[in-house]
Short mmCIF file of C-alpha atoms and ligand atoms in Angstrom, two decimals:
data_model
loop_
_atom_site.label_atom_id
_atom_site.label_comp_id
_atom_site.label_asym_id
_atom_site.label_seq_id
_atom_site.Cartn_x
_atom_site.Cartn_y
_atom_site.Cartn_z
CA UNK M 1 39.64 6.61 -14.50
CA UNK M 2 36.74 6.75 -16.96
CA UNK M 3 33.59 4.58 -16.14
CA UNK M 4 31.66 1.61 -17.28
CA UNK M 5 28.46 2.67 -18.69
CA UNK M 6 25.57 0.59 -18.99
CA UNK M 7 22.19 2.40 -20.66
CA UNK M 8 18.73 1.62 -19.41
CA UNK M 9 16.01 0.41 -22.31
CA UNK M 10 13.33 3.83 -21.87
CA UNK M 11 10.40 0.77 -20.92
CA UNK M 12 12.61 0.05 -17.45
CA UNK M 13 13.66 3.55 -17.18
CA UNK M 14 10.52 4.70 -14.79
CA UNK M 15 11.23 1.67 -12.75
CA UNK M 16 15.06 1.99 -11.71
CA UNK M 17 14.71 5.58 -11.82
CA UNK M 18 11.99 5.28 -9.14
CA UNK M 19 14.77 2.78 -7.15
CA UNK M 20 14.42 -0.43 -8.26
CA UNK M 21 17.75 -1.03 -7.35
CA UNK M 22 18.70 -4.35 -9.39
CA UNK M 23 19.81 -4.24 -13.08
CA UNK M 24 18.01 -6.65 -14.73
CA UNK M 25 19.63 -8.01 -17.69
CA UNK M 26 16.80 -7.52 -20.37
CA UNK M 27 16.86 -3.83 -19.05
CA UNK M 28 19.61 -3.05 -20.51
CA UNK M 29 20.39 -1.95 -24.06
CA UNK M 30 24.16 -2.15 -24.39
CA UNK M 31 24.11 -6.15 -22.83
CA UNK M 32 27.29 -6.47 -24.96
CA UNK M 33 29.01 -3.83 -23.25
CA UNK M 34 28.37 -5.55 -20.18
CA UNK M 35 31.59 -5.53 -18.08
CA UNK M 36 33.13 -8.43 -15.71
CA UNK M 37 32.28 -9.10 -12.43
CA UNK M 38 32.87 -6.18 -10.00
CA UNK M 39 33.39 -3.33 -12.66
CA UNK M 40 32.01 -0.06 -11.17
CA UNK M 41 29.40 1.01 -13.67
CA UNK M 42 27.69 4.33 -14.53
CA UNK M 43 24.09 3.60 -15.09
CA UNK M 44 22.26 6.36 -17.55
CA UNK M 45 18.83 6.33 -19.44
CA UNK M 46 18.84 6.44 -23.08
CA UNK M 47 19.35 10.35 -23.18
CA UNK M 48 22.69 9.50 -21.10
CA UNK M 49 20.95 11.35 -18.17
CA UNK M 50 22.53 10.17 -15.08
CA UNK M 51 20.77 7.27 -12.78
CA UNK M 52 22.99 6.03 -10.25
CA UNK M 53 26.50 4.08 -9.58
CA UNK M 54 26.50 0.28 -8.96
CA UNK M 55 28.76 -2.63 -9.83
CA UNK M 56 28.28 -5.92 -11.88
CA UNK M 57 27.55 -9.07 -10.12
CA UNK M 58 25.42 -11.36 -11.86
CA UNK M 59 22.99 -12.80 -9.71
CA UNK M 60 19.96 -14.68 -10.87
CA UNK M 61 17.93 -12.43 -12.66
CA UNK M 62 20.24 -9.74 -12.33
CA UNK M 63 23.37 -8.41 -13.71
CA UNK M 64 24.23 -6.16 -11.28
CA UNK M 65 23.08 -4.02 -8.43
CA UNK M 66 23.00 0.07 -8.05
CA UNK M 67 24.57 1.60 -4.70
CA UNK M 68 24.02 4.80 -5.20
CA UNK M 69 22.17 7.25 -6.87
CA UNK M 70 24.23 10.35 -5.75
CA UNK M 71 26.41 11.03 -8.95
CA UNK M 72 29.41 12.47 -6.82
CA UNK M 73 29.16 9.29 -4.45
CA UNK M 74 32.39 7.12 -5.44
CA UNK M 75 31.98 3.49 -4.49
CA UNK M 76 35.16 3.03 -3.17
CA UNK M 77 36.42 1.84 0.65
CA UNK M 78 34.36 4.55 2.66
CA UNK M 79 31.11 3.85 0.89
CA UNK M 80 31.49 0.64 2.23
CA UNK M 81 32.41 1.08 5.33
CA UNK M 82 29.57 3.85 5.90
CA UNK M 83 26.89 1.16 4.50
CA UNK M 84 27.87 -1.01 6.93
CA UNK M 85 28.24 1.64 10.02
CA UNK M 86 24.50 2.02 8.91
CA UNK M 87 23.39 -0.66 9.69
CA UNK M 88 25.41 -1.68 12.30
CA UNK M 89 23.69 1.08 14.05
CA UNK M 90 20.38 0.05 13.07
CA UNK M 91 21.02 -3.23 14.81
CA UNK M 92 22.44 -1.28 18.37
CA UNK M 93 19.55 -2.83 20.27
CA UNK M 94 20.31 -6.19 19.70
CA UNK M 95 24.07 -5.91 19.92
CA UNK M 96 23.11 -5.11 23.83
CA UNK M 97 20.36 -8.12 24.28
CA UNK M 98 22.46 -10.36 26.68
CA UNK M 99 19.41 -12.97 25.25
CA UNK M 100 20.19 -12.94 21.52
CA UNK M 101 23.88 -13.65 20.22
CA UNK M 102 23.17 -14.53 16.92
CA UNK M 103 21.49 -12.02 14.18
CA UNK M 104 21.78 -10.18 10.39
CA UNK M 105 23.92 -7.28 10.69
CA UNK M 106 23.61 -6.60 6.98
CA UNK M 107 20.76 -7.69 4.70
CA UNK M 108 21.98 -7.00 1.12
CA UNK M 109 19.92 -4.71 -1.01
CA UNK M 110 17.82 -3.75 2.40
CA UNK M 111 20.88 -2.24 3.47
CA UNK M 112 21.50 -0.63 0.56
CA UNK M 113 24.02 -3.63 -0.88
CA UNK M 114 22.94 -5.96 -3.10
CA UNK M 115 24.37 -9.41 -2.86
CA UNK M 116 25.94 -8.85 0.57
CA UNK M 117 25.10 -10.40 3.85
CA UNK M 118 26.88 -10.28 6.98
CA UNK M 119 25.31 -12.32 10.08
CA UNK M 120 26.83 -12.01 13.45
CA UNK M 121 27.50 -15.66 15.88
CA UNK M 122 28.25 -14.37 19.30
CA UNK M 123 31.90 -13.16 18.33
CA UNK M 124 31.81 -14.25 14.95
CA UNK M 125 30.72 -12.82 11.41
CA UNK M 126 29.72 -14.83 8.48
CA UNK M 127 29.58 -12.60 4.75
CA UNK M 128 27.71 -14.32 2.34
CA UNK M 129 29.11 -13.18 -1.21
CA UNK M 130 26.07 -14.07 -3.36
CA UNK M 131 28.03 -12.52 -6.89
CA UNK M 132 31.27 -12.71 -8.10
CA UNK M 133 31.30 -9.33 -8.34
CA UNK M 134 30.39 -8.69 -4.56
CA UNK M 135 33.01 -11.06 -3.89
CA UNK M 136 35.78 -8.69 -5.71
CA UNK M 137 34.91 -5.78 -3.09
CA UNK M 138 35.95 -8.46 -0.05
CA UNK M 139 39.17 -6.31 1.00
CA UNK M 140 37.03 -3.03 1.86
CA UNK M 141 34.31 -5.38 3.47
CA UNK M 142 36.89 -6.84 5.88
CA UNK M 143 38.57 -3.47 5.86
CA UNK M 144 34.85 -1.95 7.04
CA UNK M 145 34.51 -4.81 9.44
CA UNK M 146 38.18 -3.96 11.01
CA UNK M 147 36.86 -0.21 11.30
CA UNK M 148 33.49 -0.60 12.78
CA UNK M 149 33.31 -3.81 15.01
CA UNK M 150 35.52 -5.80 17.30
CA UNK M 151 35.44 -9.48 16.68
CA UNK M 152 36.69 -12.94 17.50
CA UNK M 153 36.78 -14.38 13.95
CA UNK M 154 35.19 -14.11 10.35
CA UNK M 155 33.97 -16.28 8.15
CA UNK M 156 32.61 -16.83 4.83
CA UNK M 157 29.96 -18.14 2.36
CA UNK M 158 30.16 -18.33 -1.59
CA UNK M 159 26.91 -18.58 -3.00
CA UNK M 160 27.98 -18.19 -6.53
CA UNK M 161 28.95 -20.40 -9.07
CA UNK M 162 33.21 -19.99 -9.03
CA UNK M 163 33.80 -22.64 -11.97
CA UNK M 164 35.25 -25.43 -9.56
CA UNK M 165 37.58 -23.08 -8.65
CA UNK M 166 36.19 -23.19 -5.16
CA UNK M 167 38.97 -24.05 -2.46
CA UNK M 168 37.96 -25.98 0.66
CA UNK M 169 39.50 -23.61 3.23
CA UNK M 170 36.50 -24.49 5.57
CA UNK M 171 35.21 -20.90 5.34
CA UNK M 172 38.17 -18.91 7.79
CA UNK M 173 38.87 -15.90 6.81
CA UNK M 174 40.42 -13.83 9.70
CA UNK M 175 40.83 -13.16 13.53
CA UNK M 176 40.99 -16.78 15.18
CA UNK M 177 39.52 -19.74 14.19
CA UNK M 178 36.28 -20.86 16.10
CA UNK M 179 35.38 -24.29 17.85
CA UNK M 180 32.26 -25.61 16.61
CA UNK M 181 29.61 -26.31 17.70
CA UNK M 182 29.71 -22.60 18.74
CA UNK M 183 26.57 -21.90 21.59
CA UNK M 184 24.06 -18.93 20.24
CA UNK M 185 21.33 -17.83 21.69
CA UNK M 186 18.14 -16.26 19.80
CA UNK M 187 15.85 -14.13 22.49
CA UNK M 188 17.14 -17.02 25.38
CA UNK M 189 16.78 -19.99 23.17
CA UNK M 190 20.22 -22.41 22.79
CA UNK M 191 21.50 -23.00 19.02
CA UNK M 192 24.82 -24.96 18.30
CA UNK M 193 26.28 -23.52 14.96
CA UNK M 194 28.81 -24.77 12.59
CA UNK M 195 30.22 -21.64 10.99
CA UNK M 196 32.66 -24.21 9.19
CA UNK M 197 30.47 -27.03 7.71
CA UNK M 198 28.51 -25.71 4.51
CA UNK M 199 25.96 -22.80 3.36
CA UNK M 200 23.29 -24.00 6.07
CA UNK M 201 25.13 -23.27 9.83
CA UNK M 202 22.37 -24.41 11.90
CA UNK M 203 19.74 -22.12 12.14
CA UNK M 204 17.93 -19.90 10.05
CA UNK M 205 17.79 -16.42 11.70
CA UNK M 206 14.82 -15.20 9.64
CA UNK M 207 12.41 -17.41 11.28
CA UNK M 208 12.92 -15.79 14.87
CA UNK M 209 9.85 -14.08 15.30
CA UNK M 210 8.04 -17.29 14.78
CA UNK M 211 10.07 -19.29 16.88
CA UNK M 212 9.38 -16.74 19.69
CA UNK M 213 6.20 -16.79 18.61
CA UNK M 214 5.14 -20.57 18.75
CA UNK M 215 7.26 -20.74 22.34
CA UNK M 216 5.16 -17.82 23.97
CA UNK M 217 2.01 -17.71 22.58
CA UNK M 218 1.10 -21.56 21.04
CA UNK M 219 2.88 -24.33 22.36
CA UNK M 220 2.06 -25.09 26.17
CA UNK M 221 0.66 -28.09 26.86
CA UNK M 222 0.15 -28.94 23.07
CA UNK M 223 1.24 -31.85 21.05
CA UNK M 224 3.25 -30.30 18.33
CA UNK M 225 4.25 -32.23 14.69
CA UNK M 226 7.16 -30.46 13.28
CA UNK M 227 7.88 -30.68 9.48
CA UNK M 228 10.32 -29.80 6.97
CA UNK M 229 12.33 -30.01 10.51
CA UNK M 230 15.88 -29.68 9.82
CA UNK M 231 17.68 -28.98 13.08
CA UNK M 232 14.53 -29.16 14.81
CA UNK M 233 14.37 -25.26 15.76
CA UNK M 234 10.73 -24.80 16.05
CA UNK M 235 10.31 -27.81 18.39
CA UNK M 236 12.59 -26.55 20.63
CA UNK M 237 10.94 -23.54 20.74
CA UNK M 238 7.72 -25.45 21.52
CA UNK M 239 9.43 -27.53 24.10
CA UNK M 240 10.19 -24.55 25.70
CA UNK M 241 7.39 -22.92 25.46
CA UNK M 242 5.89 -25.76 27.53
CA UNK M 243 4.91 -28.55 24.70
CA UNK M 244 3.60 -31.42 25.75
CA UNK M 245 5.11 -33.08 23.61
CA UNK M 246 7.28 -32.50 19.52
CA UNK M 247 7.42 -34.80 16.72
CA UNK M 248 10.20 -33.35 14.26
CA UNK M 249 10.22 -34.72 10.59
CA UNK M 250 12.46 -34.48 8.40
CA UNK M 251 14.51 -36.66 5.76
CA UNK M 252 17.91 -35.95 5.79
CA UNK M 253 19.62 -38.32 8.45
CA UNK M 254 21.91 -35.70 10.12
CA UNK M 255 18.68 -33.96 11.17
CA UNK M 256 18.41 -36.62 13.83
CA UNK M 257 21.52 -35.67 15.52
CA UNK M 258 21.67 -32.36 15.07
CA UNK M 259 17.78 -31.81 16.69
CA UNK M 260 19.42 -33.71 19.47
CA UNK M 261 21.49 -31.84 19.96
CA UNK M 262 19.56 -28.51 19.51
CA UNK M 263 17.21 -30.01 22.33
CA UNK M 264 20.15 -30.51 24.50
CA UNK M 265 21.41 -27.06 24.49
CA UNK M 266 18.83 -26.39 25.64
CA UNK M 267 18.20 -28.71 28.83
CA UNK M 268 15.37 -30.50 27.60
CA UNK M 269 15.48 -34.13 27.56
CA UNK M 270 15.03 -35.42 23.82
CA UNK M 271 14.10 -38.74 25.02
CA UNK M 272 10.43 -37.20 25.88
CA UNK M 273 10.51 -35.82 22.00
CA UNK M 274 10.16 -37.57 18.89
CA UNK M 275 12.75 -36.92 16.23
CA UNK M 276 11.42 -39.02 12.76
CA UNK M 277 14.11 -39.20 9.76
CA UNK M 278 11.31 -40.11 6.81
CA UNK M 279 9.72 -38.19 4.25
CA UNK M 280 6.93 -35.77 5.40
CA UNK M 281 4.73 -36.95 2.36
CA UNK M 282 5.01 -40.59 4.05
CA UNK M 283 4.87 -39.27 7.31
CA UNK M 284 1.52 -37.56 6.89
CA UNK M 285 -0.29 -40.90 5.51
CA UNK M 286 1.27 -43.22 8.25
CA UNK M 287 -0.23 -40.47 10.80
CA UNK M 288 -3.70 -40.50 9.63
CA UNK M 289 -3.83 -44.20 8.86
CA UNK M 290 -2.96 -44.12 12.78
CA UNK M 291 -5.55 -42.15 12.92
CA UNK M 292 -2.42 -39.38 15.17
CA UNK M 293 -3.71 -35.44 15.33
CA UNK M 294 -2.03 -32.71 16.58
CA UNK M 295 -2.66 -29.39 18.12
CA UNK M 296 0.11 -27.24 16.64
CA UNK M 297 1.39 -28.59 12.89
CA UNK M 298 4.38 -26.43 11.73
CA UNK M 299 4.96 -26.35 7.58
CA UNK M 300 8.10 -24.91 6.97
CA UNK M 301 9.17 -26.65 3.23
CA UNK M 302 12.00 -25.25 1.15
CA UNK M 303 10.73 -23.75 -1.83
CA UNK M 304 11.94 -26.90 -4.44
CA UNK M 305 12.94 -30.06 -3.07
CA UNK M 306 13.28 -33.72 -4.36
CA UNK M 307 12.80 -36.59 -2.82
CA UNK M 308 12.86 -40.56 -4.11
CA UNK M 309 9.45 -40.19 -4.54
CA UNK M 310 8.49 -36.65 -4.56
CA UNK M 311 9.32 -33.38 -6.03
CA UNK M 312 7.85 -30.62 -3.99
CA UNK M 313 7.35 -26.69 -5.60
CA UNK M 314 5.75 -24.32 -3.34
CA UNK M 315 4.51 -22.59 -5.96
CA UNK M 316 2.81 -25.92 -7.47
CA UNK M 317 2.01 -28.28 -4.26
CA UNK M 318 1.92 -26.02 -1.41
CA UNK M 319 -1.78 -26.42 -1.22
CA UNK M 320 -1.73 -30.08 -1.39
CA UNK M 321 0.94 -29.97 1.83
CA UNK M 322 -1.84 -27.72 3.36
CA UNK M 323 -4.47 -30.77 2.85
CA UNK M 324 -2.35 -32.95 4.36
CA UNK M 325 -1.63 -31.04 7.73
CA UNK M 326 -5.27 -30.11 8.01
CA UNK M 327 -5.92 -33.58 7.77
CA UNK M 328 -3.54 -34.30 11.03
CA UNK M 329 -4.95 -31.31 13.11
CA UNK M 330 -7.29 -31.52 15.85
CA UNK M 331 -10.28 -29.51 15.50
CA UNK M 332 -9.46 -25.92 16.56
CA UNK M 333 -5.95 -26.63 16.48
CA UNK M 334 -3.20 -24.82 14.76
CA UNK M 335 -1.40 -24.30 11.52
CA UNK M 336 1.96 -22.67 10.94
CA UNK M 337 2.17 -22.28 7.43
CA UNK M 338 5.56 -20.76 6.17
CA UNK M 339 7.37 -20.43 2.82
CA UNK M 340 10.04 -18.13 1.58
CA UNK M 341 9.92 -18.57 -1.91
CA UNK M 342 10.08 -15.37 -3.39
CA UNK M 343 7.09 -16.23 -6.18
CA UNK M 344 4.68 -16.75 -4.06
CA UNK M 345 3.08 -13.78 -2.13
CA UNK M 346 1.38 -12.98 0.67
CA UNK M 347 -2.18 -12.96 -0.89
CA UNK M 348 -1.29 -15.85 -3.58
CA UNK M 349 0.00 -17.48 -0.14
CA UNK M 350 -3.33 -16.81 1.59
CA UNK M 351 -5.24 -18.21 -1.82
CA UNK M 352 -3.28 -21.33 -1.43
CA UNK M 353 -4.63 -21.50 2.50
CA UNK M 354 -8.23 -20.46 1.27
CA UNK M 355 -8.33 -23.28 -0.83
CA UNK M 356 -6.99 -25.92 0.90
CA UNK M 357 -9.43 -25.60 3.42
CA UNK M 358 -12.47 -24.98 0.96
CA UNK M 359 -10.70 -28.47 -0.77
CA UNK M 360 -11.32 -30.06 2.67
CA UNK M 361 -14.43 -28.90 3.80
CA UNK M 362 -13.59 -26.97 6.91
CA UNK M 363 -13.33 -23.12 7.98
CA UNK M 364 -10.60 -21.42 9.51
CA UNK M 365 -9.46 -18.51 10.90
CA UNK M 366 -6.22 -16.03 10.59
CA UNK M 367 -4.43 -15.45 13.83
CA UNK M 368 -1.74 -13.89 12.42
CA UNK M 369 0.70 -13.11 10.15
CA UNK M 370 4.88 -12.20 10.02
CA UNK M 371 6.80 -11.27 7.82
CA UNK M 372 11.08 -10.95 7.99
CA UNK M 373 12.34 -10.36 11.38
CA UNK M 374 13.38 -6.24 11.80
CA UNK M 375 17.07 -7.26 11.20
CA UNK M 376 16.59 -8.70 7.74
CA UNK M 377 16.07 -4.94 6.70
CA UNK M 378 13.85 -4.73 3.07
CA UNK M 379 14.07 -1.95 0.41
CA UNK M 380 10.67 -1.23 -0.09
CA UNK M 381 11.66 -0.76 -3.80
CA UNK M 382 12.54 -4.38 -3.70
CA UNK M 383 9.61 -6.13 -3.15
CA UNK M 384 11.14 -9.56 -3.88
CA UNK M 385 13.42 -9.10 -1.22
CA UNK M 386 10.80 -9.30 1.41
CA UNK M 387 10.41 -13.42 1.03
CA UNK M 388 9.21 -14.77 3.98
CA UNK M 389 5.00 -15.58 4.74
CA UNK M 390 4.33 -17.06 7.84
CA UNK M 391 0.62 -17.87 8.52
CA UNK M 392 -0.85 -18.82 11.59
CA UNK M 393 -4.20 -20.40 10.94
CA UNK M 394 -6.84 -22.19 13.18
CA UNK M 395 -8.50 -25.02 12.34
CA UNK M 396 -12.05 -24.51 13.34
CA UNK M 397 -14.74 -27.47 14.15
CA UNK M 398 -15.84 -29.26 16.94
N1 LIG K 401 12.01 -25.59 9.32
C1 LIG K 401 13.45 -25.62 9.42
C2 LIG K 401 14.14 -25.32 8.12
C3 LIG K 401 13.77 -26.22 6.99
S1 LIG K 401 15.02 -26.39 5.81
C4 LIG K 401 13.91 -24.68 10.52
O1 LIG K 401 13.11 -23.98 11.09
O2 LIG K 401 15.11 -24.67 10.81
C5 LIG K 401 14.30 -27.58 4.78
C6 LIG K 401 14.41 -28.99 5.31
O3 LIG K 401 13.48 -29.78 4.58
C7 LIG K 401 15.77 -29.65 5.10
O4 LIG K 401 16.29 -30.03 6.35
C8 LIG K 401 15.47 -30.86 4.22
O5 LIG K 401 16.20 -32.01 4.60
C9 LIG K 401 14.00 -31.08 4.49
N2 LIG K 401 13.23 -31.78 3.43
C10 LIG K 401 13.19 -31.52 2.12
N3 LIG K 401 12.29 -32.33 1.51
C11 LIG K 401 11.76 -33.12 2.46
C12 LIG K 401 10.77 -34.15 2.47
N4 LIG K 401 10.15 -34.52 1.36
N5 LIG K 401 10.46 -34.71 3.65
C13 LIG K 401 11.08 -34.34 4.79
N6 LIG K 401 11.99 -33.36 4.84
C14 LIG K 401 12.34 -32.76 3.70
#
């Protein structure tokens, strides 16, 4: 069978030779050659020099990802089955943690994959297909899985745009179909999941440094405000962690029962928490008109989101959100600043934190910093792929 080929421009050439492993569209010169979704493709500079092997799958910027630069390597069942041996291997340690149930087995490009991610829910797998073209390779995937692991069920996500074509099959794919909510747990800490019910399943696994974090090292006996809540994750940490008290905020209404039920899971009485369905932009101003301050104020916002009265860009307002937490924390209290939006990094992150509290008059201090948990595995090639900036900052002052 002869090949796609698709011919890097000579001004990208350095980069994806040096293992940028995404094809960017305006890096290529024959765009009109460009193949349909999950063509294998030959990638070659302009002197037809070989680069690598990788498949088409377009993908926001990109139009495809490279798998391999070994030019006998055929990307065929066994490649991915031994991807995915990889990095099941890689994540040994955790398989064994009686504490954690619920993790990334395979992080996409990090493990050497682009567009494919596999988590694992005590039993249970969930792929995310984020390209059509990933999506065409499912049969070895599940064939892989079927090789390398023992499981009770799998499931799936499409995060690509399938032309309404999408059938609401709630997700199943194999093995037996779970009952949800299913009970996780993330280094001893309870999460209900619904594998079945949408892109979002409950938790976001990337954030589980920080929620061990805040429970061991920040939250007893503090008052804790909780924003950009969702199912309420970080206050249970907290609560655990021995909080005096959590205030969770966030606007969608199912966040109320669902951080209910996230405290439950846990044992811990909800009644002594405070779980606030409003927006955190109103929330903020009816807290410092009652003139409320808190020790620990966690800022986790998704990158874009609109509200009736607000549209929120990290890249634009994240500052501004910064202004309004400091403006709610006690003096020498604590600021979890977070954002994974991939255009903001850590040093434009820390400008936005600089400023903020230059804007406000006060000083702070960095206590520290994380990044993506060991599980979300980066290609160092890949910059972009390493999202997540979590900033822990005191509030200094009398
Ligand atoms: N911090 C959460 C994840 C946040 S997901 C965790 O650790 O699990 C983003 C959440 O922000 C969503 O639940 C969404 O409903 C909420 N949200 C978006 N805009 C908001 C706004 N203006 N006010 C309050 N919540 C908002």
């Amino acid at each position: 069978m002869s090949e796609a080929v698709l011919h890097i421009k000579a001004a990208y050439q350095k980069r994806v030779k040096g293992g940028y492993p995404l094809l960017l569209k305006e890096a290529i010169k024959n765009e009109h050659d460009l193949q349909k979704e999950g063509t294998v493709v030959e990638v070659l500079d302009e002197q037809n020099q070989f680069i690598g092997r990788g498949f088409i799958g377009k993908q926001n910027k990109g139009v495809g990802w490279i798998l391999t630069r070994n030019r006998d390597e055929r990307i065929d069942e066994r490649f991915f089955e031994k991807k995915l041996s990889a990095a099941f291997n890689q994540r040994k340690r955790l398989f064994q943690d009686p504490d954690t149930t619920a993790f990334r087995v395979f992080n996409g490009e990090g493990d050497g994959i682009g567009g494919l991610i596999i988590d694992y829910f005590d039993g249970y797998y969930v792929i995310q297909w984020y390209s059509e073209g990933i999506y065409s390779f499912k049969e070895y995937v599940i064939k892989a899985l079927d090789a390398i692991a023992s499981y009770t069920g799998i499931y799936e996500k499409k995060r690509f745009n399938t032309d309404g074509q999408y059938i609401d099959d709630d997700d199943f794919v194999e093995g037996e179909r779970g009952e949800f909510p299913l009970a996780v747990k993330e280094n001893g800490i309870h999460f209900a999941v619904y594998l079945n019910d949408g892109a979002m399943v409950g938790v976001f696994l990337d954030q589980k440094d920080v929620r061990k974090t805040i429970r061991d090292k920040y939250s007893k006996g503090k008052n804790v405000l909780n924003t950009f809540s969702y199912t309420g994750a970080f206050s249970v940490a907290a609560a655990l962690g021995g909080a005096a008290k959590t205030t969770s905020v966030d606007l969608a209404k199912r966040s109320h029962r669902k951080t209910i039920e996230q405290f439950s899971m846990n044992g811990i009485d909800y009644e002594a928490h405070d779980i606030v369905v409003m927006d955190v932009f109103k929330y903020f101003n009816y807290a410092a008109k009652k003139k409320w301050v808190f020790d620990l104020v966690i800022l986790d916002p998704p990158s874009f989101a609109r509200s009736k009265k607000h549209t929120f860009s990290a890249a634009k307002d994240y500052k501004n959100l910064l202004k309004e937490a400091i403006a709610v924390t006690e003096a020498n209290g604590v600021i979890v600043a977070s954002t994974n939006h991939s255009g903001v990094d850590m040093k434009k992150f820390k400008g936005f934190i600089d400023k903020a509290f230059q804007e406000t008059g006060r000083s702070y201090q960095v206590l520290e910093e994380h990044s993506l948990p060991q599980d979300f595995r980066t290609n160092k090639q890949f910059p972009e792929g390493d999202y997540l900036k979590v900033v822990f900052v005191k509030k200094l002052g009398k």
